[in-house]
PDB file of C-alpha atoms in Angstrom:
ATOM      1  CA  ASP A 220      91.451  92.534 119.733  1.00 61.00           C
ATOM      2  CA  ALA A 221      93.548  94.267 117.232  1.00 81.00           C
ATOM      3  CA  GLY A 222      92.982  93.743 113.485  1.00 94.00           C
ATOM      4  CA  VAL A 223      95.884  95.137 110.736  1.00 97.00           C
ATOM      5  CA  ILE A 224      96.613  97.798 111.991  1.00 97.00           C
ATOM      6  CA  GLN A 225      97.666  99.506 107.738  1.00 98.00           C
ATOM      7  CA  SER A 226     100.030 104.369 108.260  1.00 98.00           C
ATOM      8  CA  PRO A 227      98.859 106.002 106.421  1.00 98.00           C
ATOM      9  CA  ARG A 228      95.516 106.012 106.354  1.00 97.00           C
ATOM     10  CA  HIS A 229      95.227 108.770 104.055  1.00 97.00           C
ATOM     11  CA  GLU A 230      98.566 110.488 101.554  1.00 97.00           C
ATOM     12  CA  VAL A 231      99.547 112.586  99.043  1.00 98.00           C
ATOM     13  CA  THR A 232     102.461 112.881  97.435  1.00 97.00           C
ATOM     14  CA  GLU A 233     103.897 115.072  94.685  1.00 97.00           C
ATOM     15  CA  MET A 234     105.080 112.196  91.507  1.00 97.00           C
ATOM     16  CA  GLY A 235     109.437 111.559  92.604  1.00 97.00           C
ATOM     17  CA  GLN A 236     108.596 111.506  96.210  1.00 98.00           C
ATOM     18  CA  GLU A 237     109.182 108.850  98.297  1.00 98.00           C
ATOM     19  CA  VAL A 238     105.909 106.463 100.175  1.00 98.00           C
ATOM     20  CA  THR A 239     106.587 104.522 102.525  1.00 98.00           C
ATOM     21  CA  LEU A 240     103.367 102.105 103.703  1.00 98.00           C
ATOM     22  CA  ARG A 241     103.476 100.163 107.120  1.00 98.00           C
ATOM     23  CA  CYS A 242     101.903  97.554 108.095  1.00 98.00           C
ATOM     24  CA  LYS A 243     101.176  95.371 111.792  1.00 98.00           C
ATOM     25  CA  PRO A 244      99.889  92.509 111.322  1.00 97.00           C
ATOM     26  CA  ILE A 245      97.745  90.410 113.673  1.00 95.00           C
ATOM     27  CA  SER A 246      99.626  89.364 116.239  1.00 95.00           C
ATOM     28  CA  GLY A 247     100.425  85.727 115.941  1.00 92.00           C
ATOM     29  CA  HIS A 248     100.311  85.813 112.422  1.00 92.00           C
ATOM     30  CA  ASN A 249     103.149  84.757 110.346  1.00 89.00           C
ATOM     31  CA  SER A 250     102.177  85.872 106.783  1.00 91.00           C
ATOM     32  CA  LEU A 251     101.200  88.658 106.077  1.00 94.00           C
ATOM     33  CA  PHE A 252     100.166  89.922 101.635  1.00 94.00           C
ATOM     34  CA  TRP A 253     100.647  93.455 100.605  1.00 97.00           C
ATOM     35  CA  TYR A 254      96.874  93.994  97.604  1.00 96.00           C
ATOM     36  CA  ARG A 255      96.966  96.918  95.619  1.00 97.00           C
ATOM     37  CA  GLN A 256      93.400  97.762  94.346  1.00 96.00           C
ATOM     38  CA  THR A 257      92.499 100.023  91.915  1.00 93.00           C
ATOM     39  CA  MET A 258      89.592 100.249  89.290  1.00 88.00           C
ATOM     40  CA  MET A 259      91.380  99.528  85.870  1.00 86.00           C
ATOM     41  CA  ARG A 260      92.547  95.974  87.919  1.00 88.00           C
ATOM     42  CA  GLY A 261      91.328  95.514  90.689  1.00 90.00           C
ATOM     43  CA  LEU A 262      92.979  93.691  93.783  1.00 92.00           C
ATOM     44  CA  GLU A 263      95.640  92.415  93.147  1.00 92.00           C
ATOM     45  CA  LEU A 264      98.531  91.265  95.314  1.00 92.00           C
ATOM     46  CA  LEU A 265     101.562  92.430  95.640  1.00 95.00           C
ATOM     47  CA  ILE A 266     103.375  90.388  97.717  1.00 95.00           C
ATOM     48  CA  TYR A 267     103.429  87.256 100.369  1.00 91.00           C
ATOM     49  CA  PHE A 268     105.997  87.060 102.899  1.00 93.00           C
ATOM     50  CA  ASN A 269     105.705  83.694 105.112  1.00 91.00           C
ATOM     51  CA  ASN A 270     107.408  83.966 109.295  1.00 92.00           C
ATOM     52  CA  ASN A 271     109.265  87.596 107.639  1.00 94.00           C
ATOM     53  CA  VAL A 272     110.011  86.263 104.638  1.00 94.00           C
ATOM     54  CA  PRO A 273     109.012  86.853 101.024  1.00 94.00           C
ATOM     55  CA  ILE A 274     107.872  83.889  99.253  1.00 90.00           C
ATOM     56  CA  ASP A 275     106.307  85.846  96.125  1.00 88.00           C
ATOM     57  CA  ASP A 276     106.508  88.379  95.057  1.00 92.00           C
ATOM     58  CA  SER A 277     106.350  88.283  91.316  1.00 90.00           C
ATOM     59  CA  GLY A 278     103.844  90.631  91.478  1.00 91.00           C
ATOM     60  CA  MET A 279     104.843  93.983  92.816  1.00 94.00           C
ATOM     61  CA  PRO A 280     105.088  96.090  89.865  1.00 88.00           C
ATOM     62  CA  GLU A 281     108.432  97.151  89.127  1.00 85.00           C
ATOM     63  CA  ASP A 282     111.800  98.552  90.773  1.00 91.00           C
ATOM     64  CA  ARG A 283     110.460 101.122  92.069  1.00 96.00           C
ATOM     65  CA  PHE A 284     108.167  99.457  94.777  1.00 97.00           C
ATOM     66  CA  SER A 285     109.685  96.946  97.605  1.00 97.00           C
ATOM     67  CA  ALA A 286     109.018  95.525 100.450  1.00 98.00           C
ATOM     68  CA  LYS A 287     110.845  94.199 103.705  1.00 97.00           C
ATOM     69  CA  MET A 288     109.885  92.072 106.851  1.00 97.00           C
ATOM     70  CA  PRO A 289     112.152  93.385 109.393  1.00 97.00           C
ATOM     71  CA  ASN A 290     110.510  91.369 112.116  1.00 96.00           C
ATOM     72  CA  ALA A 291     106.672  89.998 112.676  1.00 95.00           C
ATOM     73  CA  SER A 292     105.120  92.375 113.384  1.00 96.00           C
ATOM     74  CA  PHE A 293     106.185  95.157 111.072  1.00 97.00           C
ATOM     75  CA  SER A 294     105.918  94.990 107.306  1.00 98.00           C
ATOM     76  CA  THR A 295     106.926  98.161 105.282  1.00 98.00           C
ATOM     77  CA  LEU A 296     106.230  98.710 101.482  1.00 98.00           C
ATOM     78  CA  LYS A 297     108.453 101.711  99.328  1.00 98.00           C
ATOM     79  CA  ILE A 298     108.136 103.627  96.361  1.00 97.00           C
ATOM     80  CA  GLN A 299     110.614 104.893  95.246  1.00 97.00           C
ATOM     81  CA  PRO A 300     110.401 107.166  93.210  1.00 97.00           C
ATOM     82  CA  SER A 301     106.593 107.848  93.315  1.00 97.00           C
ATOM     83  CA  GLU A 302     104.563 108.814  90.483  1.00 97.00           C
ATOM     84  CA  PRO A 303     100.290 109.301  89.524  1.00 97.00           C
ATOM     85  CA  ARG A 304      99.637 106.281  87.940  1.00 95.00           C
ATOM     86  CA  ASP A 305     101.025 105.085  91.163  1.00 97.00           C
ATOM     87  CA  SER A 306      98.124 106.156  92.837  1.00 97.00           C
ATOM     88  CA  ALA A 307      95.615 103.494  94.320  1.00 97.00           C
ATOM     89  CA  VAL A 308      94.436 102.290  97.777  1.00 97.00           C
ATOM     90  CA  TYR A 309      97.340  99.883  99.172  1.00 98.00           C
ATOM     91  CA  PHE A 310      96.237  97.190 101.673  1.00 98.00           C
ATOM     92  CA  CYS A 311      97.590  94.986 103.815  1.00 97.00           C
ATOM     93  CA  ALA A 312      97.074  91.435 105.553  1.00 95.00           C
ATOM     94  CA  SER A 313      97.888  88.999 107.465  1.00 93.00           C
ATOM     95  CA  SER A 314      96.810  84.691 108.252  1.00 89.00           C
ATOM     96  CA  LEU A 315      97.589  82.378 110.519  1.00 85.00           C
ATOM     97  CA  GLY A 316     100.309  80.402 107.982  1.00 70.00           C
ATOM     98  CA  GLY A 317      99.041  81.476 105.241  1.00 57.00           C
ATOM     99  CA  LEU A 318      96.273  79.622 103.108  1.00 55.00           C
ATOM    100  CA  SER A 319      94.934  76.619 102.756  1.00 57.00           C
ATOM    101  CA  GLY A 320      91.930  76.875 104.962  1.00 58.00           C
ATOM    102  CA  ASN A 321      93.242  79.521 107.029  1.00 70.00           C
ATOM    103  CA  THR A 322      91.468  83.031 106.546  1.00 81.00           C
ATOM    104  CA  ILE A 323      93.264  86.321 105.415  1.00 87.00           C
ATOM    105  CA  TYR A 324      92.430  89.555 107.544  1.00 91.00           C
ATOM    106  CA  PHE A 325      92.756  93.188 105.928  1.00 94.00           C
ATOM    107  CA  GLY A 326      93.606  96.323 107.155  1.00 96.00           C
ATOM    108  CA  GLU A 327      91.459  99.538 106.269  1.00 95.00           C
ATOM    109  CA  GLY A 328      94.144 100.682 103.554  1.00 97.00           C
ATOM    110  CA  SER A 329      96.093 103.314 103.072  1.00 98.00           C
ATOM    111  CA  TRP A 330      94.926 105.299 100.677  1.00 97.00           C
ATOM    112  CA  LEU A 331      98.058 106.561  98.168  1.00 98.00           C
ATOM    113  CA  THR A 332      97.348 109.951  95.738  1.00 98.00           C
ATOM    114  CA  VAL A 333     100.698 110.698  93.433  1.00 98.00           C
ATOM    115  CA  VAL A 334     100.737 113.995  91.821  1.00 97.00           C
TER     116      VAL A 334
ATOM    117  CA  GLY B1063      88.658 112.670  78.821  1.00 41.00           C
ATOM    118  CA  GLU B1064      86.328 109.085  78.806  1.00 43.00           C
ATOM    119  CA  SER B1065      87.219 106.620  82.072  1.00 45.00           C
ATOM    120  CA  VAL B1066      88.259 103.414  82.100  1.00 53.00           C
ATOM    121  CA  GLY B1067      88.145 100.682  84.492  1.00 60.00           C
ATOM    122  CA  LEU B1068      86.608  98.013  85.592  1.00 65.00           C
ATOM    123  CA  HIS B1069      82.231  97.866  85.159  1.00 78.00           C
ATOM    124  CA  LEU B1070      81.006  95.654  88.113  1.00 86.00           C
ATOM    125  CA  PRO B1071      78.302  93.800  87.600  1.00 91.00           C
ATOM    126  CA  THR B1072      75.190  95.495  90.078  1.00 94.00           C
ATOM    127  CA  LEU B1073      72.636  93.475  91.715  1.00 96.00           C
ATOM    128  CA  SER B1074      69.333  95.599  93.055  1.00 96.00           C
ATOM    129  CA  VAL B1075      67.264  93.671  95.182  1.00 97.00           C
ATOM    130  CA  GLN B1076      64.553  94.633  98.177  1.00 97.00           C
ATOM    131  CA  GLU B1077      64.886  94.572 101.430  1.00 97.00           C
ATOM    132  CA  GLY B1078      64.146  90.634 103.092  1.00 97.00           C
ATOM    133  CA  ASP B1079      64.413  88.755  99.273  1.00 97.00           C
ATOM    134  CA  ASN B1080      67.477  86.856  99.144  1.00 97.00           C
ATOM    135  CA  SER B1081      70.464  87.591  96.763  1.00 97.00           C
ATOM    136  CA  ILE B1082      72.209  84.731  95.214  1.00 97.00           C
ATOM    137  CA  ILE B1083      75.838  86.449  94.083  1.00 97.00           C
ATOM    138  CA  ASN B1084      78.059  84.141  91.093  1.00 96.00           C
ATOM    139  CA  CYS B1085      81.477  83.809  90.614  1.00 95.00           C
ATOM    140  CA  ALA B1086      83.150  82.055  87.566  1.00 93.00           C
ATOM    141  CA  TYR B1087      86.803  80.992  88.389  1.00 90.00           C
ATOM    142  CA  SER B1088      89.217  80.660  86.350  1.00 85.00           C
ATOM    143  CA  ASN B1089      92.058  77.424  88.079  1.00 86.00           C
ATOM    144  CA  SER B1090      90.695  73.422  88.373  1.00 87.00           C
ATOM    145  CA  ALA B1091      93.635  73.075  90.327  1.00 86.00           C
ATOM    146  CA  SER B1092      92.196  75.745  93.272  1.00 88.00           C
ATOM    147  CA  ASP B1093      91.311  74.383  96.157  1.00 87.00           C
ATOM    148  CA  TYR B1094      90.527  76.590  98.460  1.00 90.00           C
ATOM    149  CA  PHE B1095      87.865  80.283  97.907  1.00 93.00           C
ATOM    150  CA  ILE B1096      86.673  82.768  99.273  1.00 93.00           C
ATOM    151  CA  TRP B1097      84.118  85.677  99.563  1.00 96.00           C
ATOM    152  CA  TYR B1098      84.843  89.723 100.919  1.00 96.00           C
ATOM    153  CA  LYS B1099      82.464  92.092 101.478  1.00 97.00           C
ATOM    154  CA  GLN B1100      84.290  95.456 101.108  1.00 96.00           C
ATOM    155  CA  GLU B1101      82.119  98.560 102.391  1.00 96.00           C
ATOM    156  CA  SER B1102      83.337 102.098 100.936  1.00 93.00           C
ATOM    157  CA  GLY B1103      86.423 103.382 102.635  1.00 91.00           C
ATOM    158  CA  LYS B1104      87.128  99.887 104.389  1.00 93.00           C
ATOM    159  CA  GLY B1105      88.950  96.798 104.020  1.00 94.00           C
ATOM    160  CA  PRO B1106      87.924  93.965 102.179  1.00 95.00           C
ATOM    161  CA  GLN B1107      85.941  91.877 105.534  1.00 94.00           C
ATOM    162  CA  PHE B1108      86.065  87.741 105.601  1.00 93.00           C
ATOM    163  CA  ILE B1109      82.336  86.307 105.178  1.00 95.00           C
ATOM    164  CA  ILE B1110      82.919  82.779 104.751  1.00 95.00           C
ATOM    165  CA  ASP B1111      85.135  80.297 103.180  1.00 93.00           C
ATOM    166  CA  ILE B1112      84.584  76.977 101.608  1.00 94.00           C
ATOM    167  CA  ARG B1113      87.408  73.956 100.453  1.00 92.00           C
ATOM    168  CA  SER B1114      87.394  72.237  96.964  1.00 92.00           C
ATOM    169  CA  ASN B1115      86.198  69.191  99.049  1.00 93.00           C
ATOM    170  CA  MET B1116      82.705  70.367  99.923  1.00 95.00           C
ATOM    171  CA  ASP B1117      80.037  71.539  97.108  1.00 96.00           C
ATOM    172  CA  LYS B1118      78.584  73.956 100.420  1.00 97.00           C
ATOM    173  CA  ARG B1119      78.917  75.594 103.738  1.00 97.00           C
ATOM    174  CA  GLN B1120      76.584  77.372 105.555  1.00 97.00           C
ATOM    175  CA  GLY B1121      77.323  80.649 108.083  1.00 94.00           C
ATOM    176  CA  GLN B1122      74.720  83.079 109.271  1.00 93.00           C
ATOM    177  CA  ARG B1123      72.525  84.783 106.953  1.00 96.00           C
ATOM    178  CA  VAL B1124      74.760  83.538 104.061  1.00 98.00           C
ATOM    179  CA  THR B1125      75.545  79.850 102.810  1.00 98.00           C
ATOM    180  CA  VAL B1126      78.413  79.297  99.908  1.00 98.00           C
ATOM    181  CA  LEU B1127      78.027  76.678  96.726  1.00 98.00           C
ATOM    182  CA  LEU B1128      80.769  75.835  94.566  1.00 97.00           C
ATOM    183  CA  ASN B1129      80.382  73.735  91.153  1.00 96.00           C
ATOM    184  CA  LYS B1130      83.767  72.336  90.509  1.00 93.00           C
ATOM    185  CA  THR B1131      82.128  70.607  87.605  1.00 94.00           C
ATOM    186  CA  VAL B1132      81.685  74.317  86.138  1.00 94.00           C
ATOM    187  CA  LYS B1133      84.199  75.930  87.677  1.00 94.00           C
ATOM    188  CA  HIS B1134      80.890  78.592  89.750  1.00 95.00           C
ATOM    189  CA  LEU B1135      81.241  79.726  93.119  1.00 95.00           C
ATOM    190  CA  SER B1136      77.909  81.487  94.700  1.00 97.00           C
ATOM    191  CA  LEU B1137      77.344  82.862  97.917  1.00 98.00           C
ATOM    192  CA  GLN B1138      73.855  83.129  98.893  1.00 98.00           C
ATOM    193  CA  ILE B1139      72.278  86.377 101.254  1.00 98.00           C
ATOM    194  CA  ALA B1140      69.240  85.393 103.206  1.00 97.00           C
ATOM    195  CA  ALA B1141      66.327  87.749 103.696  1.00 97.00           C
ATOM    196  CA  THR B1142      68.885  90.659 102.694  1.00 97.00           C
ATOM    197  CA  GLN B1143      69.506  94.006 105.315  1.00 97.00           C
ATOM    198  CA  PRO B1144      70.800  97.240 104.285  1.00 96.00           C
ATOM    199  CA  GLY B1145      73.900  96.897 105.962  1.00 96.00           C
ATOM    200  CA  ASP B1146      74.283  94.203 103.109  1.00 97.00           C
ATOM    201  CA  SER B1147      75.649  96.575 100.946  1.00 97.00           C
ATOM    202  CA  ALA B1148      78.877  97.183  99.131  1.00 97.00           C
ATOM    203  CA  VAL B1149      80.868  95.361  97.460  1.00 96.00           C
ATOM    204  CA  TYR B1150      81.131  91.192  96.966  1.00 97.00           C
ATOM    205  CA  PHE B1151      84.430  89.926  95.999  1.00 95.00           C
ATOM    206  CA  CYS B1152      84.802  85.625  95.416  1.00 95.00           C
ATOM    207  CA  ALA B1153      89.039  84.565  95.807  1.00 92.00           C
ATOM    208  CA  GLU B1154      90.578  81.367  94.955  1.00 90.00           C
ATOM    209  CA  ASN B1155      94.002  80.441  96.324  1.00 83.00           C
ATOM    210  CA  LYS B1156      95.510  79.218  92.258  1.00 75.00           C
ATOM    211  CA  GLY B1157      98.081  77.504  94.371  1.00 70.00           C
ATOM    212  CA  ARG B1158     102.038  78.835  96.690  1.00 64.00           C
ATOM    213  CA  ASN B1159      99.319  80.905  98.815  1.00 66.00           C
ATOM    214  CA  LYS B1160      98.522  83.622  96.135  1.00 74.00           C
ATOM    215  CA  LEU B1161      94.592  84.368  96.945  1.00 82.00           C
ATOM    216  CA  VAL B1162      93.568  85.856  93.113  1.00 86.00           C
ATOM    217  CA  PHE B1163      90.571  88.020  93.523  1.00 90.00           C
ATOM    218  CA  GLY B1164      87.629  88.751  90.640  1.00 90.00           C
ATOM    219  CA  ALA B1165      86.264  92.138  89.717  1.00 89.00           C
ATOM    220  CA  GLY B1166      83.071  92.460  92.171  1.00 93.00           C
ATOM    221  CA  THR B1167      79.861  92.544  92.737  1.00 95.00           C
ATOM    222  CA  ILE B1168      77.981  95.320  93.768  1.00 96.00           C
ATOM    223  CA  LEU B1169      74.645  94.847  95.557  1.00 97.00           C
ATOM    224  CA  ARG B1170      72.031  97.098  96.107  1.00 97.00           C
ATOM    225  CA  VAL B1171      69.543  97.401  99.204  1.00 97.00           C
ATOM    226  CA  LYS B1172      66.494  99.395  98.586  1.00 94.00           C
ATOM    227  CA  SER B1173      64.645  99.997 101.704  1.00 90.00           C
TER     228      SER B1173
END
């Protein structure tokens, strides 16, 4: 049974470039979450989708960050333009029906380095 | 320059001993809590969860205890094994499906 699939696993990019991270949630899950993990701030929720609709994007750092979920099996997190402080591990996670008793499953993460 | 970041508490235990990892949460209205394990280079992995209408839940070798009076959560691992070495996070549902993670605790198992 495939888990949450993220790509790329690792990316090194130059400051100012556009970065697109991709996520395929677990089949049948209707909630999708993007998290960022850094040494400074730990694991932070960036945005949460339910049935492909963004429900809470209050964690998105600034306008350079955007996320989309065009269908139930695909989501993207885009950073444009990227900055060195965006270097982090970005996790996508999915669950069946959001929280309140529904387990959130995480992907293996996309390790982003902006130089 | 000096490195600044989260200072994670570390728990070192001998293989075979029991481990207890503690977590304090902030919101008395939180109704759902989860423990995750994160190994180096991997994503957080679900261990066990508990709802606020319970005070104890057991899994395989793991037990989660919830004390709502003092807003405290603990994870007990029986007969700790080297494969249990990882960072452990507690997370609380603060409402609107916002799962907020604690800073984490490093568990080191000595053979």
